[in-house]
Short mmCIF file of N, CA, C and O in Angstrom, two decimals:
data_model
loop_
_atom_site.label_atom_id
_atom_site.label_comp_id
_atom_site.label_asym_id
_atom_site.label_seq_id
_atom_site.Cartn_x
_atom_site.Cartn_y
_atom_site.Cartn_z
N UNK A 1 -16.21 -8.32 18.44
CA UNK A 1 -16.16 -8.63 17.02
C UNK A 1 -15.45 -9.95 16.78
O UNK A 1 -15.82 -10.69 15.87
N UNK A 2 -14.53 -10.24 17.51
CA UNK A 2 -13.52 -11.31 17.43
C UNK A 2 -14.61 -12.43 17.80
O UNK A 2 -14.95 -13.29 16.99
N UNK A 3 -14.98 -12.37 18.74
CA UNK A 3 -16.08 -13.30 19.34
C UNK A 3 -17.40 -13.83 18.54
O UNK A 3 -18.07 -14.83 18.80
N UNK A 4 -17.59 -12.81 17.43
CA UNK A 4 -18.61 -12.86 16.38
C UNK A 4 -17.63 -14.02 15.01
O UNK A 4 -18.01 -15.04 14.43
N UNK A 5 -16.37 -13.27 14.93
CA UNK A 5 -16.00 -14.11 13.76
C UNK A 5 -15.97 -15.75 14.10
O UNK A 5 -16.39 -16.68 13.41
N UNK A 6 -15.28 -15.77 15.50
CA UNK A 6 -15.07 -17.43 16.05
C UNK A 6 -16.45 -18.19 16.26
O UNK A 6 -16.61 -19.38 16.56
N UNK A 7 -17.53 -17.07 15.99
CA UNK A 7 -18.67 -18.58 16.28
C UNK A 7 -18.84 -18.76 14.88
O UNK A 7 -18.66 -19.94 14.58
N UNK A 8 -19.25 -17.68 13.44
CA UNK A 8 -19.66 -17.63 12.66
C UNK A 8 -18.21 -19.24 12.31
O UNK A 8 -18.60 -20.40 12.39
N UNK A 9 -16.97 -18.96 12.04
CA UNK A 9 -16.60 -19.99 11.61
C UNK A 9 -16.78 -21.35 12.06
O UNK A 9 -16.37 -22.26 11.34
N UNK A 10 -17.49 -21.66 13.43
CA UNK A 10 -17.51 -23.04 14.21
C UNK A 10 -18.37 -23.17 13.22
O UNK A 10 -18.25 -24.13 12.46
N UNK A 11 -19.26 -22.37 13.07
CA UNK A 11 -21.07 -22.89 13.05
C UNK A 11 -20.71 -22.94 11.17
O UNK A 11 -21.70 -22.98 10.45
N UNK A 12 -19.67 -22.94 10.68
CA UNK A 12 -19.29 -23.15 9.42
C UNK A 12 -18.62 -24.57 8.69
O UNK A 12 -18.75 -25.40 7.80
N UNK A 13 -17.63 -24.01 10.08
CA UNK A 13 -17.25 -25.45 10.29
C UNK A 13 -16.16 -25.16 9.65
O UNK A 13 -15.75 -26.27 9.34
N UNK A 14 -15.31 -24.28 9.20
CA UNK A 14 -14.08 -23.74 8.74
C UNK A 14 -13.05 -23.24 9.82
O UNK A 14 -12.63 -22.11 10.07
N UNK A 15 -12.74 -24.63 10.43
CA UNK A 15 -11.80 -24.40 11.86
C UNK A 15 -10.42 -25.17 10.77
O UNK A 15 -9.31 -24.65 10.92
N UNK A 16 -10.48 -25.96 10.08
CA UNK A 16 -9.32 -26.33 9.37
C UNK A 16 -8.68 -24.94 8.33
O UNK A 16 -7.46 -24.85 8.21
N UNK A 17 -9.51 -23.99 7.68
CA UNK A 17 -8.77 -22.83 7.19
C UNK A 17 -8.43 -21.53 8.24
O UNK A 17 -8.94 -20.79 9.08
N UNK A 18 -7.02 -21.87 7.45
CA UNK A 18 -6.42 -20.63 8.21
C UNK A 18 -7.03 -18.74 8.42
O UNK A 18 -7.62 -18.10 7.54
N UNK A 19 -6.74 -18.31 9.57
CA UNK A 19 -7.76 -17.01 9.54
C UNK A 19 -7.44 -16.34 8.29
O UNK A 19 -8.31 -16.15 7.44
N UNK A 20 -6.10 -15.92 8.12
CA UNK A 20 -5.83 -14.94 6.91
C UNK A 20 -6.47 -15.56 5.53
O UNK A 20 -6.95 -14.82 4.66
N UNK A 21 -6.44 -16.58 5.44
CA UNK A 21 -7.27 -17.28 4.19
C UNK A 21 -8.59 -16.69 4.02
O UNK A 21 -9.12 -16.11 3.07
N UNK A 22 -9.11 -17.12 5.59
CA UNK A 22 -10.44 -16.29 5.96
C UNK A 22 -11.29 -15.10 5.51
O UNK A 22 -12.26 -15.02 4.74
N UNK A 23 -10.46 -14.00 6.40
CA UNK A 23 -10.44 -13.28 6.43
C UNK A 23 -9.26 -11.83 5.45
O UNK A 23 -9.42 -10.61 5.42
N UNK A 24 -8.09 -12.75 4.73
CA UNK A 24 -7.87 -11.99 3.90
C UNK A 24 -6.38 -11.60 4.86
O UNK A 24 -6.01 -11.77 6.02
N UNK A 25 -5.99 -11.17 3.99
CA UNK A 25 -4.42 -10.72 4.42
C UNK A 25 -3.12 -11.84 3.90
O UNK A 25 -3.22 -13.03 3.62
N UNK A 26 -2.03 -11.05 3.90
CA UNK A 26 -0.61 -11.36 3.29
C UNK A 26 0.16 -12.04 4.54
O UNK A 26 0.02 -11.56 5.66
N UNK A 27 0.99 -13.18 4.31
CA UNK A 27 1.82 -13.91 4.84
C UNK A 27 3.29 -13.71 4.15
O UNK A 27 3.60 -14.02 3.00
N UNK A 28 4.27 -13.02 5.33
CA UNK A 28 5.80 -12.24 4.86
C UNK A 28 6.37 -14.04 5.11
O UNK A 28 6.34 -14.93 5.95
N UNK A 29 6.79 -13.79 3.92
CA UNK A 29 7.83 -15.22 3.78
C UNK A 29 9.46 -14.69 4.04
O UNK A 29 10.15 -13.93 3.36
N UNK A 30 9.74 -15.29 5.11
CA UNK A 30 11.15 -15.02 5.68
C UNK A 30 11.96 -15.19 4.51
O UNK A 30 11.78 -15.98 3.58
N UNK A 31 13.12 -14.12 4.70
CA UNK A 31 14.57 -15.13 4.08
C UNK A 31 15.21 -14.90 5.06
O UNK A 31 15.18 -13.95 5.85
N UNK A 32 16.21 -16.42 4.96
CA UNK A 32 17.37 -16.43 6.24
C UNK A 32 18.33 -16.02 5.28
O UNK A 32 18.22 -16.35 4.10
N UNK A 33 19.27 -15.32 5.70
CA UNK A 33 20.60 -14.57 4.66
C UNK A 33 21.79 -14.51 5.55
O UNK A 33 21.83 -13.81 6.56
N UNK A 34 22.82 -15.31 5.13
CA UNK A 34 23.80 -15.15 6.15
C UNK A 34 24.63 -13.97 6.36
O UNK A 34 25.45 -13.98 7.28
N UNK A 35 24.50 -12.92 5.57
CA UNK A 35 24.56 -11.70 5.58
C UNK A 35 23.81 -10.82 4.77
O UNK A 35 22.95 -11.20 3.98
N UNK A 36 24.08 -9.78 4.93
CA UNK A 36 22.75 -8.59 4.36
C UNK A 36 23.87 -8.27 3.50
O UNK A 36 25.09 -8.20 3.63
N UNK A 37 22.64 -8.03 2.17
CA UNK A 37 23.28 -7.50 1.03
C UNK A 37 23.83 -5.99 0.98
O UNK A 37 23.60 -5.12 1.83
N UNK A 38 24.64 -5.84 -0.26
CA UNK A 38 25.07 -4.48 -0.10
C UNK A 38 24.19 -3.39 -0.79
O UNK A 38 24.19 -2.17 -0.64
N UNK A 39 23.34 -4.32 -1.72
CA UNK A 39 22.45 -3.18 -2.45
C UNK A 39 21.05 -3.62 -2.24
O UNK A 39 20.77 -4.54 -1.47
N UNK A 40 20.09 -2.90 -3.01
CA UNK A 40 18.71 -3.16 -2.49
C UNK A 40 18.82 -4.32 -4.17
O UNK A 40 19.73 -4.25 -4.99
N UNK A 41 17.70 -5.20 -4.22
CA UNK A 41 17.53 -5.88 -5.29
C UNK A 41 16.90 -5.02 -6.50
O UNK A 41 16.44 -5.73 -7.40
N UNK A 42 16.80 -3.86 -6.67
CA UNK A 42 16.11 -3.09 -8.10
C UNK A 42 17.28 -2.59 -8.69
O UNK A 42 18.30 -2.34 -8.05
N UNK A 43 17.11 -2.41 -10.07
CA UNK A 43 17.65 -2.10 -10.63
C UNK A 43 17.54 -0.27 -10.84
O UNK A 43 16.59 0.46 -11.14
N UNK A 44 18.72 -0.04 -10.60
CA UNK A 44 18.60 1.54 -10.43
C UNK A 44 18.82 2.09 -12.53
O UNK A 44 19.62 1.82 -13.43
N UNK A 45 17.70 2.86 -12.42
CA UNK A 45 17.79 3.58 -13.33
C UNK A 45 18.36 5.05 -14.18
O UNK A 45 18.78 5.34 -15.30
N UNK A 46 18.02 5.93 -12.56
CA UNK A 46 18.43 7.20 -13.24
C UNK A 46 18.98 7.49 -11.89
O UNK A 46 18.31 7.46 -10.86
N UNK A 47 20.16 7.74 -11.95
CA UNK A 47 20.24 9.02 -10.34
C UNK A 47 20.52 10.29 -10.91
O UNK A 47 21.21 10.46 -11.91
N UNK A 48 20.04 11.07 -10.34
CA UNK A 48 19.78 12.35 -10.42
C UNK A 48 20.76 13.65 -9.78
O UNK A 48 21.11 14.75 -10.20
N UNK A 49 21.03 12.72 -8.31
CA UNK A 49 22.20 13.41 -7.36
C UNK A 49 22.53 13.31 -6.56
O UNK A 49 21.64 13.66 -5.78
N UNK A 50 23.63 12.94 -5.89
CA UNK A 50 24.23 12.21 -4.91
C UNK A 50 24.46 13.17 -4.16
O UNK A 50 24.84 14.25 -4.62
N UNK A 51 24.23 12.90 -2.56
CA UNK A 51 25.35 13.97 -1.40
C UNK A 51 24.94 13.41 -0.50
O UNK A 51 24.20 12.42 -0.46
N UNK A 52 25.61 14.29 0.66
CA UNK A 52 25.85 13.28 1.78
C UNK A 52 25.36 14.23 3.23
O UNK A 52 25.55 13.98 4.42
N UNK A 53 24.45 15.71 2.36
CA UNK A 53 23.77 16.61 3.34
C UNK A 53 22.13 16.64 2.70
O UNK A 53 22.03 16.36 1.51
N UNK A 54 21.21 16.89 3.25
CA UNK A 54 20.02 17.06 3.27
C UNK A 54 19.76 18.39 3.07
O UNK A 54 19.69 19.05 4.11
N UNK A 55 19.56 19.13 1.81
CA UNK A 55 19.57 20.31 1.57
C UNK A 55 18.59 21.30 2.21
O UNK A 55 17.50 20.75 2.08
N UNK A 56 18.40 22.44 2.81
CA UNK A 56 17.54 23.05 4.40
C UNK A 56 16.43 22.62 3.43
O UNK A 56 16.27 21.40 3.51
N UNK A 57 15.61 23.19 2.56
CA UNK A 57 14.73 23.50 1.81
C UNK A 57 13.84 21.83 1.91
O UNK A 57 12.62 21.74 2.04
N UNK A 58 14.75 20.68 1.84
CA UNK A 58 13.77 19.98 1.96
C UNK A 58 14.14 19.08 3.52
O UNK A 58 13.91 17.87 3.45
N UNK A 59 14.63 19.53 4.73
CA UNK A 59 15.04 19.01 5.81
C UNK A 59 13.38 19.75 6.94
O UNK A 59 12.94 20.87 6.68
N UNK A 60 12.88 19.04 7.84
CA UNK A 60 11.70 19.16 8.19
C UNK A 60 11.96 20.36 9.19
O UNK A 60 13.09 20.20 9.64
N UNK A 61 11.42 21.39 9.68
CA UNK A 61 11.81 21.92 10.92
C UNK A 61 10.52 22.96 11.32
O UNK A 61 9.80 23.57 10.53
N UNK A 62 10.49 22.94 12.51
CA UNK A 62 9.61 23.55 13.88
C UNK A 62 9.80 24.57 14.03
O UNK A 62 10.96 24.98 14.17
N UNK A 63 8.72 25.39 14.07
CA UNK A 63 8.63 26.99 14.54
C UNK A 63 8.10 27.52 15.49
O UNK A 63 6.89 27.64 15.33
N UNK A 64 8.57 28.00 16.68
CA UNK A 64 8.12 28.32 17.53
C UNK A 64 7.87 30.26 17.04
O UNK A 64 8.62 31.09 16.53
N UNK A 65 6.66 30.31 17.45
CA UNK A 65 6.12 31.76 17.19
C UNK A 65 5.64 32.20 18.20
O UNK A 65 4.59 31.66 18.56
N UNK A 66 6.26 33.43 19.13
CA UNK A 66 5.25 33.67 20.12
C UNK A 66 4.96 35.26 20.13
O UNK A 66 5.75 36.08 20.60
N UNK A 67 3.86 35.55 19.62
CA UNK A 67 3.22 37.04 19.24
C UNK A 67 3.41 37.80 20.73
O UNK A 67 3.41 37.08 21.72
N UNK A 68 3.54 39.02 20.87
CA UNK A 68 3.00 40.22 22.26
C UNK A 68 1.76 40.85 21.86
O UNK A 68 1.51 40.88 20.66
N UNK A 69 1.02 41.30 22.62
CA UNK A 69 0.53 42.91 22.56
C UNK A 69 0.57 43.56 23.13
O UNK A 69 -0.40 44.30 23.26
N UNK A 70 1.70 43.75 23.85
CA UNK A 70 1.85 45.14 24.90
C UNK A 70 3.32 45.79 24.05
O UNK A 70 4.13 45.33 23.25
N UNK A 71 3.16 46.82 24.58
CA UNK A 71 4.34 47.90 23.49
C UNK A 71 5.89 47.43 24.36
O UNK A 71 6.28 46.94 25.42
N UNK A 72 6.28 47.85 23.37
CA UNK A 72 8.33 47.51 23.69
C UNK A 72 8.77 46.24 23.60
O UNK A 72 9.98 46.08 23.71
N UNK A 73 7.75 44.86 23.34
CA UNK A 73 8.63 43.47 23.12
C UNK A 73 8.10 43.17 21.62
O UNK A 73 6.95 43.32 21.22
N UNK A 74 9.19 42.70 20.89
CA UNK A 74 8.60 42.33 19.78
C UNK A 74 8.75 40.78 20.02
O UNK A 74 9.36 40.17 20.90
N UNK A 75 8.04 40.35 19.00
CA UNK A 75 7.59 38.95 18.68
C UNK A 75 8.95 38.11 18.67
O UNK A 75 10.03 38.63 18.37
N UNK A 76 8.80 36.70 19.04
CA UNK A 76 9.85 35.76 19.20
C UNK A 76 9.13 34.86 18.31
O UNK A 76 7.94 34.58 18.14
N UNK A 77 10.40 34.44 17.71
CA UNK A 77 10.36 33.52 16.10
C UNK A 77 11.87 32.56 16.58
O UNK A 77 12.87 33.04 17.10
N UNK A 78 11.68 31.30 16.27
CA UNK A 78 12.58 30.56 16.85
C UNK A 78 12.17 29.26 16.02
O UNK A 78 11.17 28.54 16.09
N UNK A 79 13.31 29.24 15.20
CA UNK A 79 12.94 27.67 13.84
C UNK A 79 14.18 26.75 13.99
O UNK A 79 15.40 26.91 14.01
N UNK A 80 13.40 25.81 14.08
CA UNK A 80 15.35 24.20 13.87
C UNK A 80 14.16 23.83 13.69
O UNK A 80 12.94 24.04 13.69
N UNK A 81 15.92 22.55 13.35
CA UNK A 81 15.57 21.61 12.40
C UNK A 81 14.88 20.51 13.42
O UNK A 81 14.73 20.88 14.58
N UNK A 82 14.38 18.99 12.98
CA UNK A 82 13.44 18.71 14.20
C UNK A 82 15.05 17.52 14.49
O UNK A 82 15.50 17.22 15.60
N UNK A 83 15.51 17.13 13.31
CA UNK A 83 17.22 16.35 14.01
C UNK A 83 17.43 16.72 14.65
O UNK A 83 18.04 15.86 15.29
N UNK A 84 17.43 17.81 15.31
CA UNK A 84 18.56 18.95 16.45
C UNK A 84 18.14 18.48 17.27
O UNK A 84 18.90 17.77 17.93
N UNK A 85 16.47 18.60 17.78
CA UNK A 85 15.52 18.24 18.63
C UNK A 85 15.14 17.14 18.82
O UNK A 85 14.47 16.96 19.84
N UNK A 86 15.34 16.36 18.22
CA UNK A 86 14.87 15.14 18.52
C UNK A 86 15.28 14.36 19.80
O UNK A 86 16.40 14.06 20.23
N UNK A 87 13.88 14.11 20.34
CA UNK A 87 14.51 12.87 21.95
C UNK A 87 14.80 14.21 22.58
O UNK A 87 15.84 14.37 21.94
N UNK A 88 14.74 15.01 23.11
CA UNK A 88 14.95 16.14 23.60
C UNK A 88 13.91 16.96 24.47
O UNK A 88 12.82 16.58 24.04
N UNK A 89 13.73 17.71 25.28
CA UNK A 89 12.91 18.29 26.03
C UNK A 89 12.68 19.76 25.59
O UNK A 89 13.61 20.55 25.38
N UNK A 90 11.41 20.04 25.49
CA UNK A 90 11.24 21.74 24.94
C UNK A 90 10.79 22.30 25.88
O UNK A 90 10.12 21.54 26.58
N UNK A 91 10.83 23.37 26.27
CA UNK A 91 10.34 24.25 27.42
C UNK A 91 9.61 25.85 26.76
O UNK A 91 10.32 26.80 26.43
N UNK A 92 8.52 25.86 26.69
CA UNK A 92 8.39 27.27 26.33
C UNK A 92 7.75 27.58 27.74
O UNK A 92 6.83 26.94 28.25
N UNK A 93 8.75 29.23 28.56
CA UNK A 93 8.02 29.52 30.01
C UNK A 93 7.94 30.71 29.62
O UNK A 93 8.64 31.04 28.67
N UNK A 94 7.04 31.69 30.26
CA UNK A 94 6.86 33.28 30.70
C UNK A 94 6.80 33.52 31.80
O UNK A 94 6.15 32.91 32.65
N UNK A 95 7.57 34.61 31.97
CA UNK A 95 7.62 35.54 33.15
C UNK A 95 6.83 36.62 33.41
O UNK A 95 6.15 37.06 32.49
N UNK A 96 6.80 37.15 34.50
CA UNK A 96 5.88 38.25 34.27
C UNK A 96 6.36 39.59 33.63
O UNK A 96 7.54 39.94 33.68
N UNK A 97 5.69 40.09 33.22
CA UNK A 97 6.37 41.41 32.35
C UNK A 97 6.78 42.71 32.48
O UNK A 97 7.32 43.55 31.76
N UNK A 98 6.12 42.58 34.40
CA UNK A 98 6.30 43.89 35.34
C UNK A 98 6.42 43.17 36.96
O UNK A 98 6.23 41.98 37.24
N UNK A 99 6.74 44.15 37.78
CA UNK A 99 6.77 43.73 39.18
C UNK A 99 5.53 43.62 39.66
O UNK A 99 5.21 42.83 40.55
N UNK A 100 4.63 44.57 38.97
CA UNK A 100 3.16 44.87 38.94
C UNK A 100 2.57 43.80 39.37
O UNK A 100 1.93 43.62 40.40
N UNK A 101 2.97 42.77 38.08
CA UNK A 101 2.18 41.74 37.35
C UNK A 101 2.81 40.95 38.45
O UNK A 101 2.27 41.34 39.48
N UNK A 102 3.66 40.07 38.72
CA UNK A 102 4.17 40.01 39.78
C UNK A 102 3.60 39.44 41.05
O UNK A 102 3.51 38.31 41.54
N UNK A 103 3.15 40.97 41.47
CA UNK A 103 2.56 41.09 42.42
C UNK A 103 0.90 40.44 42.73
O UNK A 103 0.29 39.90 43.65
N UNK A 104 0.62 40.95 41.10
CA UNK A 104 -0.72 40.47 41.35
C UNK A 104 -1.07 38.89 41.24
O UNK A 104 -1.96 38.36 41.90
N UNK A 105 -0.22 38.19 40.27
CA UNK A 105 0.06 36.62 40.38
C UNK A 105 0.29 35.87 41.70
O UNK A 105 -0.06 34.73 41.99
N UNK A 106 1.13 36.99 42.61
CA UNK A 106 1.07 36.26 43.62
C UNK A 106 -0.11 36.29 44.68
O UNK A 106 -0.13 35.44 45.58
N UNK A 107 -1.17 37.33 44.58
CA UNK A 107 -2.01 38.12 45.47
C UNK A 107 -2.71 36.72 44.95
O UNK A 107 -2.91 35.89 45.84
N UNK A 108 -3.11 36.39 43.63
CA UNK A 108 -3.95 35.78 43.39
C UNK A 108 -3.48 33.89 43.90
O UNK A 108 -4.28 32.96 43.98
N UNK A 109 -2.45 33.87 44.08
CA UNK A 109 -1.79 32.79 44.42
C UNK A 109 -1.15 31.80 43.53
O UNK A 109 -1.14 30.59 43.74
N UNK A 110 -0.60 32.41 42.49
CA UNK A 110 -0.05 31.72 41.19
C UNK A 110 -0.74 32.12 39.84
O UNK A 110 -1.86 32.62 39.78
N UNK A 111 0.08 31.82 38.77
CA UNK A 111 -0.26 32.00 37.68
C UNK A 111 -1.48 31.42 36.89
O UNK A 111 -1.96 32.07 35.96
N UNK A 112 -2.10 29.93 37.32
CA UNK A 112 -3.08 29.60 37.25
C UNK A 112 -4.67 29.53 37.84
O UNK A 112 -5.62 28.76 37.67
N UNK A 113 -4.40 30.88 38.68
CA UNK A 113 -5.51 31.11 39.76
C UNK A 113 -5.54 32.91 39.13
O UNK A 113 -6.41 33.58 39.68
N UNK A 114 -4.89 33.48 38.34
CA UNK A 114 -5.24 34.63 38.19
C UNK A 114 -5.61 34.79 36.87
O UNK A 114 -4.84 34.67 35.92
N UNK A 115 -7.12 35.14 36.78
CA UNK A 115 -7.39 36.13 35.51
C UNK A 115 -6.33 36.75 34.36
O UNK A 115 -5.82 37.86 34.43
N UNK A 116 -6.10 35.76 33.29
CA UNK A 116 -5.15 36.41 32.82
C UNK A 116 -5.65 37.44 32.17
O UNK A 116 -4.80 37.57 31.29
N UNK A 117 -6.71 38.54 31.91
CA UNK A 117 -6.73 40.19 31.55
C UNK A 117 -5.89 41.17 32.47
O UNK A 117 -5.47 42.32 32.38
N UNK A 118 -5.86 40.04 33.50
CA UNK A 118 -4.96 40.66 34.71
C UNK A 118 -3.72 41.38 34.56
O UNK A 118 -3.61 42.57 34.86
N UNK A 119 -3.05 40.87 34.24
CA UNK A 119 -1.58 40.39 33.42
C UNK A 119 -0.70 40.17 32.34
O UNK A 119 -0.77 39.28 31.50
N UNK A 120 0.20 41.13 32.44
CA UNK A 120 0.94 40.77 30.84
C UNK A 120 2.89 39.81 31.51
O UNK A 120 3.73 39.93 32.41
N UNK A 121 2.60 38.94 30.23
CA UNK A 121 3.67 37.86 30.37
C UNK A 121 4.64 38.49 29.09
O UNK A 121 4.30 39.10 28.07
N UNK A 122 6.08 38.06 29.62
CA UNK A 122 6.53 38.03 28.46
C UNK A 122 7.74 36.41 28.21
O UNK A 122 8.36 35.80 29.08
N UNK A 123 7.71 36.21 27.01
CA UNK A 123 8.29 34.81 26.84
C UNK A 123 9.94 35.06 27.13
O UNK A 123 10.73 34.11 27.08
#
């Protein structure tokens, strides 16, 4: 595409205008500032409410949900916030859920070589 715009302008003959002229787009005009200001330049109108915590209700956070269907484990529910987590490593693993199971993971030669109808995991 790039290769299409550079002939169309030779064969125009618009090698003296600049591309963004061209083609369109905004040029950020620097300021040099020998220090950064203390406020933003708008004029504040209304504040509403000041603090210095992020109330839960509107703070972002992750849910880990992991359902069963075999009898005696109930469901794992596990929520934070994603700050907590952040840059951080997550691990969700299962084990097997019997010696049974176990056994047969290994017959089969790991967990990714066996039929999982085979097998019940638990988190």
């Amino acid at each position: 595409m790039d290769e299409e715009i550079e002939e169309y302008i030779n064969q125009k003959g618009l090698e003296e205008i600049r591309r963004e002229e061209l083609l369109g787009g905004k040029r950020i005009i620097p300021q040099k500032l020998d220090m950064l200001p203390l406020s933003l330049p708008y004029k504040v109108e209304t504040v509403i409410e000041k603090t210095s915590v992020i109330p839960s209700e509107l703070r972002e956070s992750i849910v880990f949900s992991i359902g069963s269907n075999y009898a005696g484990n109930n469901d794992l529910k596990y929520e934070v916030y994603t700050s907590e987590i952040y840059g951080k490593r997550i691990t969700l693993s299962w084990s097997p859920a019997s010696s049974e199971d176990e056994k047969i993971i290994n017959k089969y030669g790991g967990i990714f070589k066996t039929p999982a109808y085979l097998v019940q995991m638990k988190p």
